[in-house]
Coordinates of C-alpha atoms and ligand atoms in Angstrom, one line a residue:
M1466 CA 13.1 -5.6 31.0
A1467 CA 9.6 -6.9 31.6
K1468 CA 7.9 -7.7 28.2
K1469 CA 4.9 -5.7 27.3
K1470 CA 2.2 -6.5 24.7
L1471 CA 1.6 -4.3 21.7
Y1472 CA -1.4 -4.8 19.5
I1473 CA -1.6 -2.8 16.2
K1474 CA -4.6 -2.8 13.9
S1475 CA -4.1 -1.3 10.5
Y1476 CA -6.8 -0.1 8.2
G1477 CA -6.6 1.1 4.6
C1478 CA -3.6 1.4 2.3
Q1479 CA -0.3 -0.3 2.0
M1480 CA 1.4 2.8 3.4
N1481 CA -0.5 2.1 6.7
V1482 CA 0.6 -1.5 6.7
Y1483 CA 4.2 -0.3 6.3
D1484 CA 3.8 2.3 9.1
A1485 CA 2.3 -0.3 11.5
G1486 CA 5.5 -2.3 11.0
R1487 CA 7.6 0.7 11.7
M1488 CA 5.6 1.6 14.8
A1489 CA 6.3 -1.9 16.1
D1490 CA 10.1 -1.3 15.4
V1491 CA 10.1 1.9 17.2
M1492 CA 8.4 0.4 20.3
A1493 CA 10.5 -2.8 20.4
P1494 CA 13.4 -1.2 22.3
L1495 CA 11.0 -0.3 25.1
G1496 CA 10.1 -3.9 25.6
F1497 CA 6.9 -4.1 23.5
D1498 CA 6.3 -7.3 21.6
V1499 CA 3.6 -7.5 18.9
V1500 CA 0.6 -9.7 19.8
E1501 CA -2.2 -10.9 17.5
A1502 CA -5.2 -9.9 19.6
P1503 CA -6.0 -6.8 21.8
D1504 CA -7.0 -8.8 24.9
G1505 CA -4.7 -7.9 27.8
A1506 CA -2.4 -5.7 25.6
D1507 CA -0.4 -2.9 27.3
L1508 CA -0.6 -0.7 24.3
V1509 CA -3.2 -0.8 21.5
I1510 CA -2.6 1.2 18.4
L1511 CA -5.4 1.8 15.8
N1512 CA -3.7 2.8 12.7
T1513 CA -6.5 4.5 10.9
C1514 CA -7.7 5.4 7.4
H1515 CA -9.7 8.5 6.5
I1516 CA -10.1 7.9 2.7
R1517 CA -13.7 7.0 2.7
E1518 CA -16.5 7.6 5.2
K1519 CA -16.9 3.9 6.1
A1520 CA -13.2 3.5 6.8
A1521 CA -13.2 6.5 9.2
E1522 CA -16.3 5.2 11.0
K1523 CA -14.6 1.9 11.9
V1524 CA -12.4 3.6 14.4
F1525 CA -15.2 4.6 16.6
S1526 CA -16.8 1.1 16.6
D1527 CA -13.4 -0.4 17.3
L1528 CA -12.8 2.0 20.2
G1529 CA -16.2 0.9 21.6
R1530 CA -15.1 -2.7 21.4
L1531 CA -11.8 -1.9 23.2
R1532 CA -13.6 -0.2 26.2
P1533 CA -14.4 -3.4 28.1
L1534 CA -10.9 -4.8 27.5
K1535 CA -9.4 -1.6 28.9
E1536 CA -11.7 -1.7 31.9
G1537 CA -11.0 -5.4 32.4
K1538 CA -7.3 -4.8 32.5
A1539 CA -7.7 -1.9 34.9
A1540 CA -9.9 -4.1 37.2
E1541 CA -6.9 -6.4 37.4
G1542 CA -4.6 -3.5 38.4
G1543 CA -3.1 -3.2 34.9
R1544 CA -3.3 -0.6 32.3
M1545 CA -4.1 -0.7 28.6
M1546 CA -3.0 2.4 26.8
V1547 CA -4.9 3.2 23.6
A1548 CA -3.4 5.2 20.7
V1549 CA -5.1 6.3 17.5
A1550 CA -2.6 6.8 14.7
G1551 CA -2.9 7.3 10.9
C1552 CA -5.0 9.6 8.9
V1553 CA -8.1 9.8 11.2
A1554 CA -5.8 10.9 13.9
Q1555 CA -4.4 13.6 11.7
A1556 CA -7.8 14.8 10.4
E1557 CA -9.9 14.5 13.6
G1558 CA -7.4 14.3 16.4
A1559 CA -9.0 16.9 18.7
E1560 CA -12.5 15.6 18.0
L1561 CA -11.3 12.0 18.8
M1562 CA -9.9 13.2 22.2
A1563 CA -13.2 14.9 23.0
R1564 CA -15.5 12.1 21.8
A1565 CA -13.5 9.1 23.1
P1566 CA -12.2 9.3 26.6
I1567 CA -10.6 5.9 26.3
V1568 CA -8.0 7.3 23.9
D1569 CA -4.7 8.2 25.6
M1570 CA -2.8 9.3 22.6
V1571 CA -3.4 10.6 19.1
V1572 CA -0.4 10.5 16.7
G1573 CA -0.4 11.6 13.1
P1574 CA 1.4 9.7 10.3
Q1575 CA 4.4 12.1 10.2
A1576 CA 4.9 12.1 14.0
Y1577 CA 5.0 8.4 15.0
H1578 CA 8.7 8.4 15.6
R1579 CA 7.8 10.3 18.7
L1580 CA 5.6 7.5 20.0
P1581 CA 8.0 6.2 22.7
E1582 CA 8.2 9.7 24.2
M1583 CA 4.4 9.9 24.2
V1584 CA 4.0 6.5 25.7
A1585 CA 6.5 7.4 28.5
K1586 CA 4.5 10.5 29.3
V1587 CA 1.2 8.6 29.5
E1588 CA 2.8 6.0 31.7
R1589 CA 4.1 8.8 34.0
Q1590 CA 0.4 10.0 34.2
A1591 CA 1.4 13.2 32.5
G1592 CA -2.0 13.4 30.8
R1593 CA -3.3 12.5 27.4
Q1594 CA -1.0 13.2 24.4
I1595 CA -1.7 14.5 21.0
D1596 CA 0.9 15.1 18.2
T1597 CA -0.4 15.8 14.7
D1598 CA 2.5 18.0 13.7
F1599 CA 4.2 17.7 10.3
P1600 CA 7.6 17.9 12.0
V1601 CA 10.6 19.5 10.1
E1602 CA 12.7 16.5 11.0
P1603 CA 11.9 13.5 8.6
K1604 CA 10.7 10.6 10.8
F1605 CA 12.9 8.2 8.8
D1606 CA 16.0 9.7 10.5
F1607 CA 14.6 8.6 13.8
L1608 CA 13.3 5.1 13.0
P1609 CA 15.4 2.0 13.6
A1610 CA 16.5 0.1 10.4
P1611 CA 13.7 -2.2 9.3
R1612 CA 14.2 -6.0 9.2
A1613 CA 13.1 -8.4 6.4
S1614 CA 9.9 -10.1 7.5
G1615 CA 9.9 -12.4 4.4
P1616 CA 11.2 -12.6 0.8
A1617 CA 8.9 -9.7 -0.4
V1618 CA 9.4 -6.4 1.4
F1619 CA 8.3 -2.8 1.2
V1620 CA 10.6 0.1 1.2
S1621 CA 9.1 3.6 1.7
I1622 CA 10.7 6.0 -0.7
Q1623 CA 8.2 8.9 -0.9
E1624 CA 5.3 10.2 1.2
G1625 CA 2.6 12.8 0.8
C1626 CA 0.8 14.3 -2.1
D1627 CA 0.6 17.7 -3.8
K1628 CA -2.0 16.7 -6.4
F1629 CA -5.2 17.7 -4.6
C1630 CA -7.6 15.5 -6.5
T1631 CA -10.9 17.1 -5.5
F1632 CA -12.3 13.9 -3.8
C1633 CA -9.2 13.0 -1.7
V1634 CA -8.1 13.7 1.9
V1635 CA -4.6 12.5 1.5
P1636 CA -2.9 15.9 0.8
Y1637 CA -4.5 17.1 4.0
T1638 CA -3.7 14.1 6.2
R1639 CA -0.3 13.1 4.8
G1640 CA 1.0 16.5 3.9
A1641 CA 3.3 17.7 1.1
E1642 CA 5.4 15.4 -1.1
Y1643 CA 8.6 14.3 0.4
S1644 CA 11.2 12.0 -1.1
R1645 CA 13.9 10.2 0.9
P1646 CA 17.5 10.6 -0.3
A1647 CA 18.6 7.8 -2.6
Q1648 CA 21.5 6.9 -0.4
D1649 CA 19.2 6.0 2.6
I1650 CA 17.0 3.9 0.4
L1651 CA 19.9 2.0 -1.2
V1652 CA 21.4 1.3 2.2
E1653 CA 18.1 -0.1 3.4
V1654 CA 17.6 -2.2 0.3
K1655 CA 21.1 -3.7 0.7
R1656 CA 20.5 -4.5 4.3
L1657 CA 17.1 -6.2 3.5
A1658 CA 18.7 -8.1 0.6
S1659 CA 21.4 -9.4 2.9
Q1660 CA 18.7 -10.7 5.2
G1661 CA 17.2 -12.6 2.3
A1662 CA 14.6 -10.3 0.8
R1663 CA 14.3 -10.8 -3.0
E1664 CA 11.3 -8.6 -4.0
F1665 CA 11.3 -5.0 -3.2
T1666 CA 8.2 -2.8 -3.5
L1667 CA 9.1 0.8 -3.5
L1668 CA 6.3 2.6 -1.7
G1669 CA 4.9 6.1 -1.8
Q1670 CA 1.6 7.9 -1.9
N1671 CA 2.7 9.2 -5.2
V1672 CA 5.7 7.0 -5.8
N1673 CA 6.6 8.1 -9.3
A1674 CA 6.6 11.8 -8.1
Y1675 CA 9.8 10.6 -6.4
H1676 CA 12.5 13.3 -6.6
G1677 CA 15.1 12.5 -4.1
Q1678 CA 18.7 13.6 -3.7
G1679 CA 20.8 11.2 -5.9
L1680 CA 24.2 9.7 -5.0
D1681 CA 25.8 12.2 -7.3
G1682 CA 24.1 15.1 -5.4
G1683 CA 21.6 15.7 -8.3
D1684 CA 17.9 15.1 -8.3
W1685 CA 16.9 11.5 -9.1
G1686 CA 13.6 10.5 -10.4
L1687 CA 12.0 7.0 -10.0
G1688 CA 13.6 5.6 -13.1
R1689 CA 17.1 6.5 -12.0
L1690 CA 16.4 5.1 -8.5
V1691 CA 15.1 1.8 -9.9
R1692 CA 18.2 1.3 -11.9
A1693 CA 20.4 1.8 -8.8
V1694 CA 18.2 -0.6 -6.8
A1695 CA 18.4 -3.2 -9.5
E1696 CA 22.2 -3.2 -9.3
I1697 CA 22.1 -4.4 -5.7
E1698 CA 23.1 -8.1 -5.2
G1699 CA 20.0 -10.2 -4.3
V1700 CA 17.4 -7.9 -5.8
D1701 CA 15.4 -10.1 -8.1
R1702 CA 12.2 -8.1 -8.4
I1703 CA 11.3 -4.5 -8.1
R1704 CA 7.8 -3.1 -8.0
Y1705 CA 6.5 0.3 -7.1
T1706 CA 3.1 1.6 -5.9
T1707 CA 1.1 3.8 -6.1
S1708 CA 1.8 5.9 -9.2
H1709 CA 0.0 8.8 -10.9
P1710 CA -0.4 9.0 -14.7
R1711 CA 0.9 12.6 -14.6
D1712 CA 4.3 11.5 -13.2
V1713 CA 5.1 8.7 -15.7
D1714 CA 8.1 10.2 -17.4
D1715 CA 10.4 9.1 -20.3
D1716 CA 13.1 7.8 -18.0
L1717 CA 10.6 5.6 -16.0
I1718 CA 9.3 4.1 -19.3
A1719 CA 12.9 3.5 -20.4
A1720 CA 13.6 1.7 -17.1
H1721 CA 10.7 -0.6 -17.8
R1722 CA 12.4 -1.4 -21.2
E1723 CA 15.9 -1.8 -19.7
V1724 CA 15.6 -3.3 -16.2
P1725 CA 14.5 -6.9 -16.3
A1726 CA 13.9 -6.9 -12.5
L1727 CA 11.2 -4.3 -12.8
T1728 CA 8.0 -6.3 -13.0
P1729 CA 5.6 -5.9 -16.0
F1730 CA 2.7 -4.9 -13.9
I1731 CA 1.9 -1.4 -12.9
H1732 CA -0.9 0.0 -10.6
L1733 CA -1.8 3.2 -12.4
P1734 CA -5.1 4.6 -11.0
V1735 CA -7.3 6.4 -13.6
Q1736 CA -10.4 6.8 -11.4
S1737 CA -12.7 7.6 -14.4
G1738 CA -12.7 7.3 -18.2
S1739 CA -14.7 10.5 -18.8
D1740 CA -12.7 13.7 -19.6
R1741 CA -15.4 15.9 -17.9
I1742 CA -15.2 13.9 -14.7
L1743 CA -11.4 13.7 -14.8
Q1744 CA -11.3 17.4 -15.1
A1745 CA -13.8 17.9 -12.2
M1746 CA -11.5 15.5 -10.2
N1747 CA -8.5 17.6 -11.0
R1748 CA -6.6 14.6 -12.2
G1749 CA -4.6 16.6 -14.7
H1750 CA -5.0 14.3 -17.8
T1751 CA -7.6 13.2 -20.2
A1752 CA -8.7 9.6 -21.0
A1753 CA -6.7 9.8 -24.3
E1754 CA -3.6 10.9 -22.5
Y1755 CA -3.9 8.0 -20.1
L1756 CA -4.3 5.6 -23.0
A1757 CA -1.2 7.0 -24.7
I1758 CA 0.8 6.4 -21.5
I1759 CA -0.5 2.8 -21.4
E1760 CA 0.6 2.3 -25.1
R1761 CA 4.1 3.7 -24.4
L1762 CA 4.5 1.3 -21.5
R1763 CA 3.3 -1.6 -23.5
A1764 CA 5.7 -0.7 -26.3
A1765 CA 8.5 -0.8 -23.6
R1766 CA 7.5 -4.4 -22.6
D1767 CA 5.0 -6.4 -24.5
D1768 CA 4.0 -8.5 -21.4
M1769 CA 3.0 -5.3 -19.5
V1770 CA -0.4 -5.3 -17.8
F1771 CA -2.1 -2.8 -15.5
S1772 CA -4.3 -2.4 -12.5
S1773 CA -6.2 0.6 -11.4
D1774 CA -8.5 2.4 -8.9
F1775 CA -12.0 3.6 -10.0
I1776 CA -14.5 5.8 -8.4
V1777 CA -18.1 5.6 -9.6
G1778 CA -20.8 8.2 -8.8
F1779 CA -18.5 11.2 -8.6
P1780 CA -20.7 14.4 -8.4
G1781 CA -22.2 15.1 -11.8
E1782 CA -21.3 11.6 -13.3
T1783 CA -23.9 10.8 -15.9
E1784 CA -24.6 7.5 -17.5
A1785 CA -22.5 8.6 -20.5
D1786 CA -19.6 9.4 -18.2
Y1787 CA -19.9 6.0 -16.5
Q1788 CA -20.0 4.3 -19.9
A1789 CA -16.8 6.1 -20.8
T1790 CA -15.2 4.5 -17.8
M1791 CA -16.5 1.1 -18.9
D1792 CA -15.1 1.7 -22.4
L1793 CA -11.7 2.5 -21.0
I1794 CA -11.8 -0.7 -18.9
D1795 CA -12.4 -2.6 -22.1
R1796 CA -9.6 -0.9 -23.9
V1797 CA -6.9 -1.3 -21.2
R1798 CA -8.2 -4.7 -19.9
F1799 CA -7.0 -4.1 -16.3
I1800 CA -6.1 -7.4 -14.7
Q1801 CA -6.9 -6.1 -11.2
A1802 CA -8.7 -3.1 -9.7
F1803 CA -9.9 -1.4 -6.6
S1804 CA -13.2 0.3 -7.2
F1805 CA -15.3 2.4 -4.9
K1806 CA -18.5 4.4 -4.7
Y1807 CA -17.7 8.1 -4.3
S1808 CA -17.7 9.0 -0.7
P1809 CA -17.9 12.8 0.2
R1810 CA -15.1 13.7 2.5
P1811 CA -15.4 16.8 4.7
G1812 CA -13.1 19.6 3.7
T1813 CA -12.5 18.3 0.1
P1814 CA -13.9 20.4 -2.8
A1815 CA -16.0 17.6 -4.3
A1816 CA -18.0 17.2 -1.1
G1817 CA -19.7 20.5 -1.8
M1818 CA -20.2 20.0 -5.6
G1819 CA -23.7 19.9 -7.1
G1820 CA -25.0 16.7 -8.8
Q1821 CA -24.3 14.2 -6.0
V1822 CA -25.3 10.8 -7.3
P1823 CA -27.9 8.8 -5.3
E1824 CA -26.6 5.8 -3.3
E1825 CA -28.6 3.2 -5.3
E1826 CA -27.3 4.5 -8.6
K1827 CA -23.7 4.4 -7.3
S1828 CA -24.3 0.8 -6.2
R1829 CA -25.7 -0.2 -9.5
R1830 CA -22.7 1.3 -11.4
L1831 CA -20.2 -0.3 -9.0
I1832 CA -21.7 -3.8 -9.3
A1833 CA -21.6 -3.7 -13.1
L1834 CA -18.1 -2.3 -13.2
Q1835 CA -16.8 -4.9 -10.8
A1836 CA -18.5 -7.7 -12.8
R1837 CA -16.7 -6.5 -15.9
L1838 CA -13.3 -6.3 -14.1
T1839 CA -13.8 -9.8 -12.7
E1840 CA -14.5 -11.2 -16.2
I1841 CA -11.3 -9.6 -17.5
Q1842 CA -9.3 -10.9 -14.6
S1843 CA -10.6 -14.4 -15.1
A1844 CA -9.8 -14.2 -18.8
F1845 CA -6.2 -13.0 -18.0
N1846 CA -5.7 -15.9 -15.6
G1847 CA -7.2 -18.4 -18.1
G1848 CA -4.7 -17.1 -20.7
C1849 CA -1.8 -18.1 -18.3
L1850 CA -2.6 -21.8 -18.6
G1851 CA 0.3 -23.8 -20.0
Q1852 CA 2.7 -20.8 -19.6
E1853 CA 5.9 -20.8 -17.6
M1854 CA 6.6 -18.0 -15.2
D1855 CA 8.9 -17.0 -12.3
V1856 CA 7.2 -17.4 -8.9
L1857 CA 8.6 -16.1 -5.6
F1858 CA 7.4 -18.4 -2.8
D1859 CA 6.5 -16.2 0.2
R1860 CA 4.1 -18.3 2.3
P1861 CA 3.2 -21.9 3.1
G1862 CA 0.0 -23.3 1.5
R1863 CA -3.0 -24.6 3.2
H1864 CA -1.8 -28.2 3.3
P1865 CA 1.6 -29.6 4.2
G1866 CA 3.9 -29.8 1.2
Q1867 CA 2.2 -26.8 -0.5
L1868 CA 3.6 -23.4 -1.0
V1869 CA 2.1 -20.2 -2.4
G1870 CA 4.0 -17.5 -4.3
R1871 CA 3.4 -14.6 -6.6
S1872 CA 3.8 -14.4 -10.3
P1873 CA 5.4 -11.2 -11.9
W1874 CA 1.8 -10.1 -12.3
M1875 CA 1.0 -10.5 -8.6
Q1876 CA -1.2 -13.6 -9.1
P1877 CA -1.1 -16.0 -6.2
V1878 CA 0.4 -19.3 -7.5
H1879 CA -0.1 -22.6 -5.6
V1880 CA 2.4 -25.4 -6.0
T1881 CA 3.6 -28.6 -4.4
A1882 CA 7.2 -28.0 -3.3
P1883 CA 9.5 -28.7 -0.4
E1884 CA 9.4 -26.2 2.5
M1885 CA 13.0 -25.3 1.8
A1886 CA 11.9 -23.6 -1.3
L1887 CA 10.1 -20.9 0.8
G1888 CA 11.8 -17.6 0.2
S1889 CA 13.1 -18.8 -3.2
M1890 CA 12.2 -18.1 -6.8
A1891 CA 11.5 -20.9 -9.3
R1892 CA 10.0 -21.5 -12.8
V1893 CA 6.5 -22.8 -12.6
R1894 CA 4.3 -24.2 -15.4
V1895 CA 0.7 -23.2 -14.9
V1896 CA -1.6 -26.2 -14.9
K1897 CA -4.8 -24.7 -13.4
A1898 CA -6.3 -21.2 -13.6
S1899 CA -9.1 -19.9 -11.3
P1900 CA -10.6 -16.4 -11.3
N1901 CA -8.4 -15.3 -8.4
S1902 CA -5.3 -17.6 -8.5
L1903 CA -3.2 -20.1 -10.4
A1904 CA -1.8 -23.5 -9.7
G1905 CA 1.3 -25.0 -11.3
D1906 CA 4.2 -27.4 -11.3
V1907 CA 7.7 -26.4 -10.4
I1908 CA 10.1 -27.1 -13.3
P1909 CA 12.6 -29.5 -11.9
G1910 CA 16.0 -28.0 -11.0
S1911 CA 14.7 -24.4 -11.4
I1912 CA 14.6 -23.5 -7.7
L1913 CA 17.1 -20.7 -7.3
P1914 CA 19.3 -20.9 -4.2
G1915 CA 17.2 -18.9 -1.8
V1916 CA 17.0 -18.3 1.9
D1917 CA 15.8 -20.6 4.6
V1918 CA 12.7 -18.7 5.5
G1919 CA 12.7 -20.3 9.0
D1920 CA 15.5 -17.7 9.2
F1921 CA 13.1 -14.8 8.9
S1922 CA 11.3 -15.6 12.1
R1923 CA 14.5 -16.3 14.0
R1924 CA 15.9 -13.0 12.7
E1925 CA 12.7 -11.2 13.9
S1926 CA 13.3 -12.2 17.5
A1927 CA 17.1 -11.8 17.3
Ligands
LIG38 N1 -14.5 8.3 -2.4 C1 -14.3 7.1 -3.0 N2 -13.1 6.7 -3.3 C2 -12.0 7.4 -2.9 N3 -10.7 7.2 -3.1 C3 -10.0 8.3 -2.6 N4 -10.9 9.2 -2.1 C4 -12.1 8.7 -2.3 C5 -13.4 9.1 -2.0 N5 -13.6 10.3 -1.5 C6 -10.1 6.0 -3.8 C7 -9.4 6.4 -5.1 C8 -8.0 6.3 -4.7 C9 -8.0 5.1 -3.7 C10 -6.9 4.9 -2.8 O1 -9.2 5.4 -3.0 O2 -9.8 5.5 -6.1 O3 -7.1 6.0 -5.8
LIG39 FE1 -5.3 11.5 -3.4 FE2 -5.1 12.3 -5.9 FE3 -3.0 12.5 -4.2 FE4 -3.8 10.1 -5.1 S1 -3.0 11.7 -6.4 S2 -3.3 10.6 -3.0 S3 -6.0 10.3 -5.2 S4 -4.9 13.6 -4.1

């Protein structure tokens, strides 16, 4: 079969990065190989994000840049098909088709297992294709088994969101909450572990809302699933993201106490520290309730730390509300965070609320908030000096003989180590701390038997 070139650009969240990989998997049997640049590609997929206005606008500027490439390919007698996938496709599919004639296909996040069929139709000149259904058949049943691309892998366990925070488009673009059956997840983890994966990030829009069918036929929550994943040979580390404070239950907290592989680092978005704003956001908890959850998780493991998402300038946010967020940051001392200016999204309740905050004020608040978070992150990294920690090496460093890995708290850790240690876990003593990363020495003899990571690339093409 003649090889064809597939270029995928992914915007936005981790779920999109995961989906991009799965789209590549689903197109591989049709002879499509992933390439690093769009020039000359037979199929270009823009896997889009709709969460903030800026993210959504990028699609149209990227489509503009693709036009000459598509025309160039046509002038040579070839054809570049252009597909828009992801959440912009879901939210604005029809408009995209109307506004951008270069788009051949629009495919929503729940329908991309049907991509091969759509591509075949476009190739047969059967017209432009649009599929933004929320099909009754779960797409996972139609996707090929994923392959480990390195020692740290993602496993999608849950999708969609029923929370309807008043600022957010996700419940509209990704649909209702859906949890994969535990059996399917465990089979996937076993397979990835046998290919050398060591760290497993369980992925979901609302990952701790997981309620899948358990091996015993009952309903399993995330805590129960984590325990089953931890029993699989080769699983050294388990993470999960993104969770919601409302769905942190007793069993999940107990799992943090009892399962050593579960990392002591949780991304637990709070968005705001003001009860008034939390209520207007429909978050379903107060600042005090959030702090109580943090305390319970810390009681489960004393090395537990947190990261979060913040929105500044939500409609009606006063200086006092904003200060409440800053206070909460000081109390929890988040070691990492994603923070954003509120961006009104069409169709969401908050977009129509009174008291929209001026852009300059949002910028001022964001800059001060980010400065505070950076200070805390630097202090946390500084506190790691002289400590020993487990590091999983997942990529080569900038210079020969160097490797980079991740600490249990997701800090990048740079070391000097032989290339054969790539894909392995080792004890590292931290000798240098920078605001964004650490450097250390591998404790002699501590490299766990791992996998020859050269293997991963060979396996990819196998
Ligand atoms: N404006 C700004 N930030 C937003 N987020 C979601 N919707 C919006 C919006 N309309 C942020 C939230 C969420 C993260 C993924 O993106 O902080 O947790
Ligand atoms: Fe959006 Fe809220 Fe659902 Fe998160 S919980 S995806 S912020 S609606």
